Amino acid sequence: MQTKRWCLKVHRSEGEKTRRRLLEEGLLDRLCRIRSDGDYLLIPISGHTEGAVCEIFTCVPEKEELPRFEQVGGIAIMQEDDPAGAAAILASKKTYHTVLYAESAVHGPYRTKRYKVLAGADTTATEYTEYGHRFCIDLSLAYFSARLSSERQRIRNQMHIGERVIDMFAGVGPFAITLADKASVVYACDINPEAVILMVTNIARNQKKNIVPLLADARNLPGIIRHPADRIIMNLPLHSIPFVQAAFQMARPGGMIHLYALVSQEDEYLETLRRFPVEQIEHRYVRSYSPDRFHVVYDIIVAATNPS
Ligand code: SAM
């Protein structure tokens, strides 16, 4: 059967790398076959993302009946409370150990969801690998999303060796551990004790010796970290704006702040952000959240004379 799907069009030489990235992020549409178009490959994806185009694909018959799900390590997360679909997903791949249904949206200060186990082992914990880094995660205890893996790489690629980094909302440490490869030091803060415990495990597993895990309210960081930072990560999309003042207090003049926000328009917070001492602000679409809202990242260069 043929169907119209969103896809990424990439040069053949980039094909396998892109396929792996999409698989890790849970975005690869495995119900359709990747196809070629001259020197390019058309890789089907499960939703619209930046740079996606719409093309016709052939469905893979034997997997057609699998319901939609997102993969994080050995866990498949379904949108529907569908035990029969969950059993089919569990049987479809040896590496899946559990199928979950997200009973709630992301909620509370720790940004976690409530899950119900539909099939497999009775757990919300799993192991996840991203660009060679290994993470212990527990979806009911601490926030984690594989969908930001390309964002982490984008920021890592921008960094200079020896930068001082602050991750204000670090969760189980995916940004901190990715950026530690190039940083001299990463201060990684979270208010959720369970997230910090998992982060410490992940720091040890990945043998990082330059990350300082902090169990703290990010509001208090300017009183804790005394040396100005070259780069600050603010990944708390629903509530990050009230913390911008603290970020400017900690950034060095000319430093960079990456602020993630949930918006209806890309430029939604530009006016608010321009009240701070900024040199330049660029914004880019990150991923969709709901039909009318999406995540955006503001890359903010702090003014060369940051008076904060
Ligand atoms: N950066 C991580 C990642 O990409 O997986 C986690 C991002 S998650 C959207 C936001 C995190 O901020 C949660 O782990 C939550 O516990 C933490 N958080 C919420 N309010 C906070 C605060 N006031 N201070 C520090 N951390 C906070």
Tab-separated table of C-alpha atoms and ligand atoms in Angstrom:
chain	number	residue	atom	x	y	z
A	1	MET	CA	0.000	0.000	0.000
A	2	GLN	CA	1.233	3.529	-0.780
A	3	THR	CA	0.781	6.469	1.543
A	4	LYS	CA	1.822	10.117	1.881
A	5	ARG	CA	4.271	10.746	4.751
A	6	TRP	CA	6.586	13.440	6.100
A	7	CYS	CA	10.227	12.636	5.441
A	8	LEU	CA	13.747	14.046	5.539
A	9	LYS	CA	15.593	14.232	2.215
A	10	VAL	CA	19.313	13.695	2.824
A	11	HIS	CA	22.350	12.918	0.673
A	12	ARG	CA	23.203	9.183	0.555
A	13	SER	CA	26.433	9.822	2.457
A	14	GLU	CA	24.372	11.191	5.383
A	15	GLY	CA	21.678	8.478	5.167
A	16	GLU	CA	22.766	5.991	7.831
A	17	LYS	CA	23.752	8.731	10.303
A	18	THR	CA	20.362	10.409	9.882
A	19	ARG	CA	18.454	7.089	10.106
A	20	ARG	CA	20.226	6.275	13.403
A	21	ARG	CA	19.584	9.723	14.827
A	22	LEU	CA	15.875	9.535	13.958
A	23	LEU	CA	15.686	6.037	15.465
A	24	GLU	CA	17.312	7.272	18.702
A	25	GLU	CA	14.930	10.222	18.855
A	26	GLY	CA	11.925	7.949	18.268
A	27	LEU	CA	11.091	9.913	15.084
A	28	LEU	CA	11.789	7.234	12.447
A	29	ASP	CA	8.560	6.043	10.846
A	30	ARG	CA	9.236	2.335	10.733
A	31	LEU	CA	5.928	1.577	9.047
A	32	CYS	CA	7.285	2.905	5.738
A	33	ARG	CA	10.290	1.926	3.641
A	34	ILE	CA	13.153	4.394	3.141
A	35	ARG	CA	13.476	5.074	-0.590
A	36	SER	CA	16.028	6.683	-2.877
A	37	ASP	CA	15.690	9.703	-5.129
A	38	GLY	CA	18.848	10.012	-7.267
A	39	ASP	CA	21.748	10.793	-4.932
A	40	TYR	CA	19.342	11.378	-2.061
A	41	LEU	CA	17.444	9.201	0.400
A	42	LEU	CA	13.919	9.955	1.580
A	43	ILE	CA	13.650	8.866	5.224
A	44	PRO	CA	10.048	8.721	6.545
A	45	ILE	CA	9.405	10.338	9.938
A	46	SER	CA	6.483	10.117	12.348
A	47	GLY	CA	5.595	13.841	12.359
A	48	HIS	CA	6.530	17.186	10.922
A	49	THR	CA	9.895	18.639	11.869
A	50	GLU	CA	12.119	21.410	10.514
A	51	GLY	CA	13.169	20.690	6.901
A	52	ALA	CA	10.628	17.870	6.408
A	53	VAL	CA	8.937	17.351	3.027
A	54	CYS	CA	5.872	15.282	2.107
A	55	GLU	CA	6.410	12.265	-0.227
A	56	ILE	CA	4.741	8.980	-1.211
A	57	PHE	CA	5.992	5.804	0.532
A	58	THR	CA	5.281	2.090	0.466
A	59	CYS	CA	4.110	0.663	3.799
A	60	VAL	CA	5.906	-2.278	5.371
A	61	PRO	CA	3.048	-4.846	5.516
A	62	GLU	CA	4.047	-6.976	8.536
A	63	LYS	CA	4.437	-3.966	10.848
A	64	GLU	CA	1.448	-2.067	9.581
A	65	GLU	CA	-0.807	-3.108	12.452
A	66	LEU	CA	1.550	-1.828	15.173
A	67	PRO	CA	0.084	1.217	16.910
A	68	ARG	CA	2.138	4.397	17.170
A	69	PHE	CA	4.677	4.614	19.942
A	70	GLU	CA	7.819	6.437	21.001
A	71	GLN	CA	10.913	4.473	21.905
A	72	VAL	CA	13.246	5.331	24.799
A	73	GLY	CA	15.880	2.642	25.334
A	74	GLY	CA	14.044	-0.642	25.973
A	75	ILE	CA	10.719	1.084	26.642
A	76	ALA	CA	7.971	1.757	24.104
A	77	ILE	CA	5.546	4.527	25.097
A	78	MET	CA	2.067	4.403	23.577
A	79	GLN	CA	-0.418	7.229	23.112
A	80	GLU	CA	-3.368	4.866	23.725
A	81	ASP	CA	-4.313	2.556	26.607
A	82	ASP	CA	-4.256	-0.468	24.273
A	83	PRO	CA	-2.985	-3.722	25.907
A	84	ALA	CA	-3.354	-5.754	22.676
A	85	GLY	CA	-1.318	-3.187	20.721
A	86	ALA	CA	1.217	-3.156	23.556
A	87	ALA	CA	1.631	-6.945	23.358
A	88	ALA	CA	2.219	-6.659	19.584
A	89	ILE	CA	4.837	-3.934	20.110
A	90	LEU	CA	6.596	-5.972	22.807
A	91	ALA	CA	6.746	-8.998	20.493
A	92	SER	CA	8.028	-6.919	17.559
A	93	LYS	CA	11.580	-6.441	18.846
A	94	LYS	CA	13.740	-8.358	21.322
A	95	THR	CA	15.195	-5.230	22.893
A	96	TYR	CA	11.824	-3.921	24.142
A	97	HIS	CA	11.319	-4.973	27.762
A	98	THR	CA	8.298	-2.789	28.643
A	99	VAL	CA	5.407	-1.001	26.953
A	100	LEU	CA	3.976	2.003	28.820
A	101	TYR	CA	0.956	4.214	28.417
A	102	ALA	CA	1.375	7.833	29.526
A	103	GLU	CA	-1.677	8.427	31.714
A	104	SER	CA	-0.902	12.108	32.236
A	105	ALA	CA	0.784	14.973	30.469
A	106	VAL	CA	4.091	16.314	31.788
A	107	HIS	CA	3.217	17.876	35.152
A	108	GLY	CA	4.522	19.259	38.435
A	109	PRO	CA	7.839	20.931	39.188
A	110	TYR	CA	9.793	17.802	38.219
A	111	ARG	CA	8.153	17.687	34.741
A	112	THR	CA	7.369	13.945	34.938
A	113	LYS	CA	4.420	11.937	33.584
A	114	ARG	CA	2.365	9.211	35.251
A	115	TYR	CA	2.684	5.857	33.452
A	116	LYS	CA	0.772	2.594	33.384
A	117	VAL	CA	2.603	-0.604	32.400
A	118	LEU	CA	0.697	-2.224	29.511
A	119	ALA	CA	3.041	-5.101	28.697
A	120	GLY	CA	6.384	-6.590	29.707
A	121	ALA	CA	8.434	-5.918	32.835
A	122	ASP	CA	6.804	-3.832	35.566
A	123	THR	CA	9.219	-0.898	35.417
A	124	THR	CA	9.618	2.638	34.152
A	125	ALA	CA	13.426	2.401	34.262
A	126	THR	CA	15.622	1.630	31.276
A	127	GLU	CA	18.996	2.286	29.715
A	128	TYR	CA	19.410	4.574	26.773
A	129	THR	CA	22.423	5.264	24.550
A	130	GLU	CA	22.923	8.551	22.715
A	131	TYR	CA	26.000	9.228	20.575
A	132	GLY	CA	28.044	6.785	22.658
A	133	HIS	CA	26.897	8.135	26.032
A	134	ARG	CA	24.923	5.747	28.244
A	135	PHE	CA	22.110	6.940	30.487
A	136	CYS	CA	20.111	5.285	33.277
A	137	ILE	CA	16.667	6.802	33.208
A	138	ASP	CA	13.440	6.281	35.100
A	139	LEU	CA	10.570	7.982	33.345
A	140	SER	CA	8.298	8.152	36.392
A	141	LEU	CA	11.006	9.613	38.665
A	142	ALA	CA	12.724	12.162	36.417
A	143	TYR	CA	12.128	13.857	33.075
A	144	PHE	CA	13.840	12.484	30.008
A	145	SER	CA	13.287	12.985	26.277
A	146	ALA	CA	15.292	11.421	23.486
A	147	ARG	CA	13.923	14.031	21.102
A	148	LEU	CA	16.517	16.617	22.074
A	149	SER	CA	19.508	14.508	21.059
A	150	SER	CA	20.202	16.591	17.942
A	151	GLU	CA	19.920	19.810	19.998
A	152	ARG	CA	22.576	18.504	22.370
A	153	GLN	CA	24.853	17.761	19.421
A	154	ARG	CA	24.157	21.170	17.859
A	155	ILE	CA	25.274	22.932	21.038
A	156	ARG	CA	28.258	20.616	21.526
A	157	ASN	CA	29.383	21.441	17.969
A	158	GLN	CA	29.263	25.188	18.719
A	159	MET	CA	31.460	24.900	21.809
A	160	HIS	CA	35.106	25.780	22.135
A	161	ILE	CA	37.394	23.554	24.201
A	162	GLY	CA	37.590	24.613	27.848
A	163	GLU	CA	34.269	26.444	28.161
A	164	ARG	CA	32.617	26.812	31.564
A	165	VAL	CA	29.033	25.592	31.262
A	166	ILE	CA	25.978	25.795	33.522
A	167	ASP	CA	22.976	23.516	32.916
A	168	MET	CA	20.279	25.120	35.078
A	169	PHE	CA	17.661	22.355	34.639
A	170	ALA	CA	19.832	19.315	34.055
A	171	GLY	CA	17.480	16.368	34.749
A	172	VAL	CA	19.403	13.082	34.563
A	173	GLY	CA	22.269	14.893	32.821
A	174	PRO	CA	21.982	14.422	29.030
A	175	PHE	CA	23.088	17.983	28.117
A	176	ALA	CA	25.705	18.112	30.893
A	177	ILE	CA	27.283	14.780	29.918
A	178	THR	CA	27.241	15.586	26.192
A	179	LEU	CA	28.806	19.029	26.698
A	180	ALA	CA	31.362	17.812	29.279
A	181	ASP	CA	33.401	16.357	26.397
A	182	LYS	CA	34.472	19.892	25.459
A	183	ALA	CA	33.980	21.856	28.692
A	184	SER	CA	36.471	22.544	31.444
A	185	VAL	CA	33.622	22.336	33.936
A	186	VAL	CA	29.847	21.801	33.797
A	187	TYR	CA	27.647	22.786	36.739
A	188	ALA	CA	24.519	20.640	36.410
A	189	CYS	CA	21.600	21.656	38.616
A	190	ASP	CA	18.195	20.129	39.236
A	191	ILE	CA	15.584	20.567	41.951
A	192	ASN	CA	14.427	16.926	41.761
A	193	PRO	CA	16.500	14.706	44.115
A	194	GLU	CA	15.704	11.567	42.052
A	195	ALA	CA	16.966	13.282	38.892
A	196	VAL	CA	20.202	14.264	40.644
A	197	ILE	CA	20.719	10.684	41.921
A	198	LEU	CA	20.299	9.352	38.350
A	199	MET	CA	22.560	12.137	37.063
A	200	VAL	CA	25.338	11.131	39.498
A	201	THR	CA	25.015	7.518	38.285
A	202	ASN	CA	25.214	8.716	34.673
A	203	ILE	CA	28.252	10.917	35.353
A	204	ALA	CA	30.036	7.882	36.814
A	205	ARG	CA	28.944	5.545	33.997
A	206	ASN	CA	30.273	7.932	31.400
A	207	GLN	CA	33.440	8.580	33.405
A	208	LYS	CA	33.066	12.361	33.437
A	209	LYS	CA	35.320	14.074	35.953
A	210	ASN	CA	34.388	17.679	35.207
A	211	ILE	CA	30.677	17.784	36.106
A	212	VAL	CA	29.492	19.262	39.406
A	213	PRO	CA	25.979	17.918	40.164
A	214	LEU	CA	23.911	20.318	42.231
A	215	LEU	CA	20.625	19.624	44.014
A	216	ALA	CA	19.276	23.153	44.101
A	217	ASP	CA	16.621	25.571	42.934
A	218	ALA	CA	18.123	27.256	39.845
A	219	ARG	CA	16.986	30.591	41.276
A	220	ASN	CA	19.750	30.251	43.874
A	221	LEU	CA	22.567	29.424	41.461
A	222	PRO	CA	23.995	32.983	41.268
A	223	GLY	CA	24.757	32.657	45.013
A	224	ILE	CA	26.360	29.221	44.533
A	225	ILE	CA	28.426	29.545	41.330
A	226	ARG	CA	30.858	32.422	41.589
A	227	HIS	CA	32.743	32.202	38.270
A	228	PRO	CA	31.051	33.613	35.143
A	229	ALA	CA	29.932	30.993	32.616
A	230	ASP	CA	30.703	30.895	28.892
A	231	ARG	CA	27.506	28.987	28.151
A	232	ILE	CA	24.235	28.407	29.990
A	233	ILE	CA	21.545	25.834	29.121
A	234	MET	CA	17.979	26.625	30.191
A	235	ASN	CA	15.776	23.656	29.317
A	236	LEU	CA	12.563	24.233	31.244
A	237	PRO	CA	10.343	25.169	28.284
A	238	LEU	CA	7.144	25.986	30.180
A	239	HIS	CA	8.669	28.119	32.963
A	240	SER	CA	12.130	29.281	31.913
A	241	ILE	CA	11.422	33.025	31.561
A	242	PRO	CA	11.381	33.777	35.350
A	243	PHE	CA	14.923	32.348	35.520
A	244	VAL	CA	16.414	34.559	32.794
A	245	GLN	CA	17.585	37.169	35.315
A	246	ALA	CA	19.619	34.504	37.156
A	247	ALA	CA	21.144	33.337	33.856
A	248	PHE	CA	22.280	36.876	32.976
A	249	GLN	CA	23.785	37.230	36.460
A	250	MET	CA	25.925	34.134	35.805
A	251	ALA	CA	26.900	34.627	32.144
A	252	ARG	CA	30.147	36.317	31.221
A	253	PRO	CA	29.985	39.332	28.879
A	254	GLY	CA	29.814	37.856	25.345
A	255	GLY	CA	28.705	34.468	26.716
A	256	MET	CA	25.864	32.372	25.283
A	257	ILE	CA	22.509	31.418	26.806
A	258	HIS	CA	20.383	28.698	25.143
A	259	LEU	CA	16.827	29.236	26.351
A	260	TYR	CA	14.124	26.684	25.458
A	261	ALA	CA	10.538	27.901	25.513
A	262	LEU	CA	7.079	26.675	24.623
A	263	VAL	CA	5.494	29.144	22.205
A	264	SER	CA	2.792	29.727	19.602
A	265	GLN	CA	5.075	32.014	17.572
A	266	GLU	CA	8.852	31.795	17.278
A	267	ASP	CA	9.376	35.438	18.252
A	268	GLU	CA	6.991	35.277	21.238
A	269	TYR	CA	9.561	36.140	23.918
A	270	LEU	CA	11.861	38.361	21.868
A	271	GLU	CA	10.577	41.594	23.382
A	272	THR	CA	10.922	40.252	26.942
A	273	LEU	CA	14.447	39.011	26.259
A	274	ARG	CA	15.561	42.305	24.683
A	275	ARG	CA	15.022	43.988	28.085
A	276	PHE	CA	18.183	42.167	29.206
A	277	PRO	CA	21.701	43.178	28.077
A	278	VAL	CA	21.798	41.185	24.822
A	279	GLU	CA	24.121	41.488	21.863
A	280	GLN	CA	22.179	39.172	19.579
A	281	ILE	CA	19.259	36.724	19.717
A	282	GLU	CA	18.590	33.980	17.188
A	283	HIS	CA	15.605	31.670	17.439
A	284	ARG	CA	14.910	28.311	15.863
A	285	TYR	CA	12.129	25.737	15.855
A	286	VAL	CA	12.988	22.637	17.901
A	287	ARG	CA	9.946	20.331	17.866
A	288	SER	CA	6.179	20.307	17.929
A	289	TYR	CA	4.312	20.052	21.244
A	290	SER	CA	0.628	20.352	20.362
A	291	PRO	CA	-1.300	21.415	17.243
A	292	ASP	CA	-0.812	25.114	18.050
A	293	ARG	CA	2.318	25.183	20.215
A	294	PHE	CA	5.938	24.157	19.721
A	295	HIS	CA	9.341	24.331	21.365
A	296	VAL	CA	11.723	27.025	20.245
A	297	VAL	CA	15.293	27.718	21.333
A	298	TYR	CA	16.581	31.267	21.716
A	299	ASP	CA	20.365	31.425	21.301
A	300	ILE	CA	21.228	34.619	23.170
A	301	ILE	CA	24.636	36.282	23.032
A	302	VAL	CA	25.072	38.366	26.176
A	303	ALA	CA	26.220	41.953	25.613
A	304	ALA	CA	29.982	42.505	25.784
A	305	THR	CA	29.362	44.739	28.777
A	306	ASN	CA	26.992	42.613	30.863
A	307	PRO	CA	26.288	44.746	33.934
A	308	SER	CA	24.368	41.955	35.761
B	1	SAM	N1	17.677	19.129	30.659
B	1	SAM	C1	17.078	17.867	30.996
B	1	SAM	C2	16.842	17.063	29.746
B	1	SAM	O1	16.988	17.559	28.630
B	1	SAM	O2	16.479	15.883	29.869
B	1	SAM	C3	15.800	18.018	31.832
B	1	SAM	C4	14.834	19.026	31.302
B	1	SAM	S1	13.223	18.977	32.083
B	1	SAM	C5	12.246	19.730	30.818
B	1	SAM	C6	13.318	20.272	33.267
B	1	SAM	C7	14.030	19.891	34.565
B	1	SAM	O3	14.064	21.068	35.398
B	1	SAM	C8	13.346	18.801	35.389
B	1	SAM	O4	14.260	17.759	35.632
B	1	SAM	C9	12.939	19.506	36.700
B	1	SAM	O5	13.073	18.693	37.832
B	1	SAM	C10	13.905	20.671	36.741
B	1	SAM	N2	13.443	21.866	37.494
B	1	SAM	C11	12.206	22.386	37.546
B	1	SAM	N3	12.202	23.520	38.285
B	1	SAM	C12	13.478	23.714	38.689
B	1	SAM	C13	14.119	24.713	39.476
B	1	SAM	N4	13.434	25.742	40.008
B	1	SAM	N5	15.452	24.614	39.668
B	1	SAM	C14	16.165	23.583	39.142
B	1	SAM	N6	15.594	22.587	38.411
B	1	SAM	C15	14.285	22.664	38.174
